[in-house]
PDB file of C-alpha atoms in Angstrom:
ATOM      1  CA  MET W   1       0.026  -0.055   0.052  1.00  0.00           C
ATOM      2  CA  ASN W   2       1.314   3.336  -0.929  1.00  0.00           C
ATOM      3  CA  LEU W   3       1.106   5.921   2.028  1.00  0.00           C
ATOM      4  CA  PHE W   4       1.566   8.896  -0.573  1.00  0.00           C
ATOM      5  CA  ASP W   5       2.225   9.356  -3.925  1.00  0.00           C
ATOM      6  CA  LEU W   6       4.784  11.890  -5.152  1.00  0.00           C
ATOM      7  CA  SER W   7       4.544  11.081  -9.087  1.00  0.00           C
ATOM      8  CA  GLY W   8       5.223  14.136 -11.053  1.00  0.00           C
ATOM      9  CA  ARG W   9       7.027  16.026  -8.209  1.00  0.00           C
ATOM     10  CA  VAL W  10      10.662  17.278  -8.147  1.00  0.00           C
ATOM     11  CA  ALA W  11      12.767  17.001  -4.806  1.00  0.00           C
ATOM     12  CA  ILE W  12      16.030  18.092  -3.881  1.00  0.00           C
ATOM     13  CA  VAL W  13      17.862  16.668  -1.037  1.00  0.00           C
ATOM     14  CA  THR W  14      21.071  18.686  -0.003  1.00  0.00           C
ATOM     15  CA  GLY W  15      23.959  16.571   1.264  1.00  0.00           C
ATOM     16  CA  GLY W  16      21.845  13.385  -0.324  1.00  0.00           C
ATOM     17  CA  ASN W  17      24.837  11.416  -1.027  1.00  0.00           C
ATOM     18  CA  GLY W  18      25.020   9.676   2.432  1.00  0.00           C
ATOM     19  CA  GLY W  19      23.372   9.276   5.656  1.00  0.00           C
ATOM     20  CA  ILE W  20      20.289  10.605   6.611  1.00  0.00           C
ATOM     21  CA  GLY W  21      20.117  12.616   3.325  1.00  0.00           C
ATOM     22  CA  TYR W  22      20.320   9.514   1.140  1.00  0.00           C
ATOM     23  CA  ALA W  23      17.678   7.992   3.183  1.00  0.00           C
ATOM     24  CA  ILE W  24      15.443  10.540   2.587  1.00  0.00           C
ATOM     25  CA  ALA W  25      16.369  10.700  -1.138  1.00  0.00           C
ATOM     26  CA  GLU W  26      15.578   6.950  -1.322  1.00  0.00           C
ATOM     27  CA  GLY W  27      12.207   7.399   0.403  1.00  0.00           C
ATOM     28  CA  LEU W  28      11.302  10.266  -1.984  1.00  0.00           C
ATOM     29  CA  ALA W  29      12.421   8.173  -4.964  1.00  0.00           C
ATOM     30  CA  GLN W  30      10.310   5.154  -3.786  1.00  0.00           C
ATOM     31  CA  ALA W  31       7.161   7.433  -3.512  1.00  0.00           C
ATOM     32  CA  GLY W  32       7.707   8.635  -7.245  1.00  0.00           C
ATOM     33  CA  ALA W  33       9.642  11.767  -6.920  1.00  0.00           C
ATOM     34  CA  ALA W  34      12.264  12.725  -9.449  1.00  0.00           C
ATOM     35  CA  VAL W  35      15.159  13.394  -7.220  1.00  0.00           C
ATOM     36  CA  ALA W  36      18.288  15.512  -7.066  1.00  0.00           C
ATOM     37  CA  ILE W  37      20.886  15.114  -4.569  1.00  0.00           C
ATOM     38  CA  THR W  38      23.224  17.848  -4.294  1.00  0.00           C
ATOM     39  CA  GLY W  39      26.824  17.743  -2.177  1.00  0.00           C
ATOM     40  CA  ARG W  40      30.620  18.856  -2.703  1.00  0.00           C
ATOM     41  CA  ASN W  41      31.749  15.441  -3.433  1.00  0.00           C
ATOM     42  CA  ALA W  42      31.159  14.657  -6.930  1.00  0.00           C
ATOM     43  CA  ALA W  43      32.562  10.854  -6.994  1.00  0.00           C
ATOM     44  CA  LYS W  44      30.275  10.033  -3.979  1.00  0.00           C
ATOM     45  CA  GLY W  45      27.163  12.195  -5.291  1.00  0.00           C
ATOM     46  CA  GLU W  46      27.464  10.533  -8.792  1.00  0.00           C
ATOM     47  CA  ALA W  47      27.560   7.122  -7.186  1.00  0.00           C
ATOM     48  CA  ALA W  48      24.535   7.625  -5.054  1.00  0.00           C
ATOM     49  CA  ALA W  49      22.432   8.993  -7.995  1.00  0.00           C
ATOM     50  CA  GLU W  50      23.412   5.919  -9.852  1.00  0.00           C
ATOM     51  CA  GLN W  51      22.132   3.762  -6.962  1.00  0.00           C
ATOM     52  CA  LEU W  52      18.877   5.660  -7.208  1.00  0.00           C
ATOM     53  CA  ARG W  53      18.743   4.951 -10.949  1.00  0.00           C
ATOM     54  CA  ARG W  54      19.399   1.441 -10.800  1.00  0.00           C
ATOM     55  CA  ALA W  55      16.442   1.014  -8.536  1.00  0.00           C
ATOM     56  CA  GLY W  56      14.319   2.665 -10.958  1.00  0.00           C
ATOM     57  CA  ALA W  57      14.256   6.383  -9.986  1.00  0.00           C
ATOM     58  CA  ARG W  58      14.677   9.480 -11.871  1.00  0.00           C
ATOM     59  CA  ALA W  59      17.747  11.000 -10.302  1.00  0.00           C
ATOM     60  CA  LEU W  60      20.547  13.048 -10.797  1.00  0.00           C
ATOM     61  CA  PHE W  61      23.579  14.386  -8.739  1.00  0.00           C
ATOM     62  CA  VAL W  62      24.384  18.432  -8.925  1.00  0.00           C
ATOM     63  CA  GLU W  63      27.703  19.304  -7.373  1.00  0.00           C
ATOM     64  CA  SER W  64      27.045  22.313  -5.352  1.00  0.00           C
ATOM     65  CA  ASP W  65      28.099  24.078  -2.329  1.00  0.00           C
ATOM     66  CA  VAL W  66      25.108  25.218  -0.245  1.00  0.00           C
ATOM     67  CA  ALA W  67      26.879  28.128   1.705  1.00  0.00           C
ATOM     68  CA  ASP W  68      27.676  29.658  -1.927  1.00  0.00           C
ATOM     69  CA  LYS W  69      24.516  31.622  -3.136  1.00  0.00           C
ATOM     70  CA  ALA W  70      25.718  31.337  -6.889  1.00  0.00           C
ATOM     71  CA  SER W  71      26.422  27.889  -6.481  1.00  0.00           C
ATOM     72  CA  ASN W  72      22.676  27.270  -5.263  1.00  0.00           C
ATOM     73  CA  LEU W  73      21.043  29.409  -7.981  1.00  0.00           C
ATOM     74  CA  ARG W  74      23.244  27.114 -10.604  1.00  0.00           C
ATOM     75  CA  MET W  75      22.151  23.958  -8.603  1.00  0.00           C
ATOM     76  CA  VAL W  76      18.288  24.991  -9.124  1.00  0.00           C
ATOM     77  CA  GLU W  77      18.713  25.924 -12.758  1.00  0.00           C
ATOM     78  CA  SER W  78      20.256  22.553 -13.397  1.00  0.00           C
ATOM     79  CA  VAL W  79      17.341  20.707 -11.594  1.00  0.00           C
ATOM     80  CA  THR W  80      14.767  22.664 -13.206  1.00  0.00           C
ATOM     81  CA  THR W  81      16.135  22.091 -16.421  1.00  0.00           C
ATOM     82  CA  ALA W  82      16.508  18.461 -16.143  1.00  0.00           C
ATOM     83  CA  PHE W  83      13.183  17.835 -14.180  1.00  0.00           C
ATOM     84  CA  GLY W  84      10.939  20.918 -13.998  1.00  0.00           C
ATOM     85  CA  ASP W  85       9.816  23.244 -11.242  1.00  0.00           C
ATOM     86  CA  ILE W  86      10.640  22.156  -7.755  1.00  0.00           C
ATOM     87  CA  ALA W  87       8.101  20.744  -5.362  1.00  0.00           C
ATOM     88  CA  ILE W  88      10.405  19.619  -2.504  1.00  0.00           C
ATOM     89  CA  LEU W  89      13.350  20.738  -0.892  1.00  0.00           C
ATOM     90  CA  VAL W  90      15.045  18.896   1.946  1.00  0.00           C
ATOM     91  CA  ASN W  91      17.793  20.999   3.702  1.00  0.00           C
ATOM     92  CA  ASN W  92      20.042  18.132   4.856  1.00  0.00           C
ATOM     93  CA  ALA W  93      23.622  19.273   4.180  1.00  0.00           C
ATOM     94  CA  GLY W  94      25.277  19.523   7.650  1.00  0.00           C
ATOM     95  CA  LEU W  95      28.670  19.945   9.286  1.00  0.00           C
ATOM     96  CA  HIS W  96      30.154  19.943  12.840  1.00  0.00           C
ATOM     97  CA  VAL W  97      33.340  21.135  13.668  1.00  0.00           C
ATOM     98  CA  ALA W  98      34.051  19.951  17.012  1.00  0.00           C
ATOM     99  CA  ASN W  99      35.727  21.947  19.751  1.00  0.00           C
ATOM    100  CA  SER W 100      35.470  23.082  23.240  1.00  0.00           C
ATOM    101  CA  ALA W 101      33.798  26.685  23.682  1.00  0.00           C
ATOM    102  CA  ASP W 102      36.847  28.289  25.318  1.00  0.00           C
ATOM    103  CA  VAL W 103      39.307  27.492  22.416  1.00  0.00           C
ATOM    104  CA  MET W 104      37.051  27.386  19.611  1.00  0.00           C
ATOM    105  CA  THR W 105      38.227  29.578  16.694  1.00  0.00           C
ATOM    106  CA  SER W 106      36.024  31.783  14.733  1.00  0.00           C
ATOM    107  CA  GLU W 107      36.754  29.618  11.608  1.00  0.00           C
ATOM    108  CA  GLN W 108      35.448  26.677  13.504  1.00  0.00           C
ATOM    109  CA  TRP W 109      32.290  28.399  14.423  1.00  0.00           C
ATOM    110  CA  ASP W 110      31.936  29.966  10.973  1.00  0.00           C
ATOM    111  CA  ALA W 111      32.328  26.624   9.464  1.00  0.00           C
ATOM    112  CA  ASP W 112      29.053  25.133  11.080  1.00  0.00           C
ATOM    113  CA  MET W 113      27.194  28.450  10.682  1.00  0.00           C
ATOM    114  CA  SER W 114      27.792  28.756   6.977  1.00  0.00           C
ATOM    115  CA  VAL W 115      26.689  25.237   6.183  1.00  0.00           C
ATOM    116  CA  ASN W 116      23.848  24.454   8.670  1.00  0.00           C
ATOM    117  CA  LEU W 117      22.309  27.817   8.779  1.00  0.00           C
ATOM    118  CA  THR W 118      23.376  30.024   6.259  1.00  0.00           C
ATOM    119  CA  GLY W 119      23.351  27.062   3.679  1.00  0.00           C
ATOM    120  CA  ALA W 120      19.771  26.211   4.534  1.00  0.00           C
ATOM    121  CA  PHE W 121      18.584  29.793   3.995  1.00  0.00           C
ATOM    122  CA  LEU W 122      20.332  30.226   0.861  1.00  0.00           C
ATOM    123  CA  CYS W 123      18.961  26.920  -0.664  1.00  0.00           C
ATOM    124  CA  CYS W 124      15.297  28.063   0.584  1.00  0.00           C
ATOM    125  CA  GLN W 125      15.834  31.345  -1.307  1.00  0.00           C
ATOM    126  CA  ALA W 126      16.864  29.772  -4.399  1.00  0.00           C
ATOM    127  CA  VAL W 127      14.233  27.350  -4.723  1.00  0.00           C
ATOM    128  CA  TYR W 128      11.532  29.924  -3.650  1.00  0.00           C
ATOM    129  CA  PRO W 129      10.731  31.465  -7.197  1.00  0.00           C
ATOM    130  CA  SER W 130      10.447  27.632  -8.692  1.00  0.00           C
ATOM    131  CA  MET W 131       8.104  26.875  -5.939  1.00  0.00           C
ATOM    132  CA  VAL W 132       5.893  29.842  -6.345  1.00  0.00           C
ATOM    133  CA  ARG W 133       5.759  29.216 -10.080  1.00  0.00           C
ATOM    134  CA  ARG W 134       4.204  25.838  -9.606  1.00  0.00           C
ATOM    135  CA  GLY W 135       1.819  26.926  -7.237  1.00  0.00           C
ATOM    136  CA  GLY W 136       3.526  25.951  -3.769  1.00  0.00           C
ATOM    137  CA  GLY W 137       5.808  23.547  -2.450  1.00  0.00           C
ATOM    138  CA  LYS W 138       7.359  21.861   0.807  1.00  0.00           C
ATOM    139  CA  ILE W 139      10.649  22.777   2.591  1.00  0.00           C
ATOM    140  CA  ILE W 140      11.691  20.361   5.201  1.00  0.00           C
ATOM    141  CA  ASN W 141      14.735  21.566   7.213  1.00  0.00           C
ATOM    142  CA  ILE W 142      16.791  19.179   9.042  1.00  0.00           C
ATOM    143  CA  ALA W 143      17.583  20.451  12.448  1.00  0.00           C
ATOM    144  CA  SER W 144      18.655  18.719  15.705  1.00  0.00           C
ATOM    145  CA  VAL W 145      17.639  18.004  19.341  1.00  0.00           C
ATOM    146  CA  GLY W 146      21.117  19.483  19.809  1.00  0.00           C
ATOM    147  CA  ALA W 147      19.564  22.771  19.482  1.00  0.00           C
ATOM    148  CA  PHE W 148      17.778  22.097  22.825  1.00  0.00           C
ATOM    149  CA  LEU W 149      20.121  19.922  24.614  1.00  0.00           C
ATOM    150  CA  GLY W 150      23.455  20.959  25.870  1.00  0.00           C
ATOM    151  CA  GLN W 151      26.168  18.845  24.471  1.00  0.00           C
ATOM    152  CA  PRO W 152      30.159  19.647  25.176  1.00  0.00           C
ATOM    153  CA  PHE W 153      32.340  20.486  22.221  1.00  0.00           C
ATOM    154  CA  ALA W 154      29.229  21.703  20.026  1.00  0.00           C
ATOM    155  CA  PRO W 155      28.397  25.257  20.819  1.00  0.00           C
ATOM    156  CA  ASN W 156      28.631  26.038  17.201  1.00  0.00           C
ATOM    157  CA  TYR W 157      26.420  23.266  16.139  1.00  0.00           C
ATOM    158  CA  ALA W 158      23.895  23.875  18.786  1.00  0.00           C
ATOM    159  CA  ALA W 159      23.607  27.379  17.837  1.00  0.00           C
ATOM    160  CA  SER W 160      23.496  26.865  13.932  1.00  0.00           C
ATOM    161  CA  LYS W 161      20.543  24.069  14.580  1.00  0.00           C
ATOM    162  CA  GLY W 162      18.673  26.506  17.029  1.00  0.00           C
ATOM    163  CA  GLY W 163      18.900  29.214  14.116  1.00  0.00           C
ATOM    164  CA  VAL W 164      17.584  26.628  11.770  1.00  0.00           C
ATOM    165  CA  ILE W 165      14.506  26.128  13.895  1.00  0.00           C
ATOM    166  CA  SER W 166      13.752  29.787  13.950  1.00  0.00           C
ATOM    167  CA  LEU W 167      14.470  30.289  10.307  1.00  0.00           C
ATOM    168  CA  THR W 168      11.796  27.541   9.772  1.00  0.00           C
ATOM    169  CA  LYS W 169       9.281  29.548  11.884  1.00  0.00           C
ATOM    170  CA  ALA W 170       9.789  32.761  10.136  1.00  0.00           C
ATOM    171  CA  LEU W 171       9.734  31.312   6.622  1.00  0.00           C
ATOM    172  CA  ALA W 172       6.592  29.098   7.269  1.00  0.00           C
ATOM    173  CA  VAL W 173       4.907  32.584   8.456  1.00  0.00           C
ATOM    174  CA  GLU W 174       6.226  34.429   5.525  1.00  0.00           C
ATOM    175  CA  TRP W 175       5.789  32.420   2.680  1.00  0.00           C
ATOM    176  CA  ALA W 176       2.571  30.807   3.812  1.00  0.00           C
ATOM    177  CA  LYS W 177       0.634  33.158   1.474  1.00  0.00           C
ATOM    178  CA  ASP W 178       2.423  31.365  -1.423  1.00  0.00           C
ATOM    179  CA  ASN W 179       1.443  27.767  -0.496  1.00  0.00           C
ATOM    180  CA  VAL W 180       5.210  27.117   0.427  1.00  0.00           C
ATOM    181  CA  GLN W 181       5.122  25.168   3.560  1.00  0.00           C
ATOM    182  CA  VAL W 182       8.339  25.123   5.785  1.00  0.00           C
ATOM    183  CA  ASN W 183       8.709  22.501   8.561  1.00  0.00           C
ATOM    184  CA  ALA W 184      11.735  21.136  10.597  1.00  0.00           C
ATOM    185  CA  ILE W 185      12.526  17.838  11.746  1.00  0.00           C
ATOM    186  CA  LEU W 186      14.913  17.260  14.747  1.00  0.00           C
ATOM    187  CA  PRO W 187      16.584  13.976  14.694  1.00  0.00           C
ATOM    188  CA  GLY W 188      18.483  12.730  17.812  1.00  0.00           C
ATOM    189  CA  LEU W 189      21.963  11.106  17.455  1.00  0.00           C
ATOM    190  CA  ILE W 190      22.150   8.824  14.308  1.00  0.00           C
ATOM    191  CA  LEU W 191      25.176   6.890  13.448  1.00  0.00           C
ATOM    192  CA  THR W 192      26.338   8.229  10.019  1.00  0.00           C
ATOM    193  CA  GLU W 193      29.696   9.230   8.375  1.00  0.00           C
ATOM    194  CA  MET W 194      29.510  12.408  10.253  1.00  0.00           C
ATOM    195  CA  THR W 195      28.820  11.225  13.721  1.00  0.00           C
ATOM    196  CA  GLY W 196      30.720   7.738  13.489  1.00  0.00           C
ATOM    197  CA  PRO W 197      33.915   7.031  14.974  1.00  0.00           C
TER     198      PRO W 197
END
C-alpha cells in the first residue's frame, strides 16, 4: 500500500549522497518523485544518484556548495532544466567541527554556521521562485535535538541548529501566502559518516 504518491513531483535533497540525506532521497524516489541530490563530493554524489537510478528512480547528482549563493542558483537551474519546477526541498547538508567553547576559533564557529544555517537559508531562497511558479511547495529543514540539549564540544552546532528552527518558523509564516510550507525535523543522534567513529 502506498501511503503517499509523489509522482510528478521534483525534490532536492542537499547532502543527499549519504547518511540521513540518502535515506530521505531514497524514500522520496520510492514514492515516485524525481530526486536531485547535491553535495560537494562529486564521486560520492554520482555513485549515490546511480544507485537510485538502478532502483528505477529518476535521479541526478548536482555538485553544489550550499554556503555559496551562486552555486545554489546554478543548482536550481540544473534541476529545473532536467526535471521541471521544484516541489520539495530537504535541507539536509550538515557539518560539525567539534571543539570546546573556550578554545573554539572563529573559523570553526563559522564553518558550522555557513553550512548548517546560512546554507539552509540560501537553498530556501534559491528554490522559492520555482516553488511559487508551480503554485507551492514543501521545505523540510533538518535541525537537531542538539538545538535544545546542552552538549560539550558543540556550541557552534547547537547555535546553528537553533537558528535553523527559528528560520523555519519565520519562513513558514512569511511564505504561507504562496502555499510554500516550511517545517523542520529534529533527529537525535544517528550513526552516520559525520557522527561515527
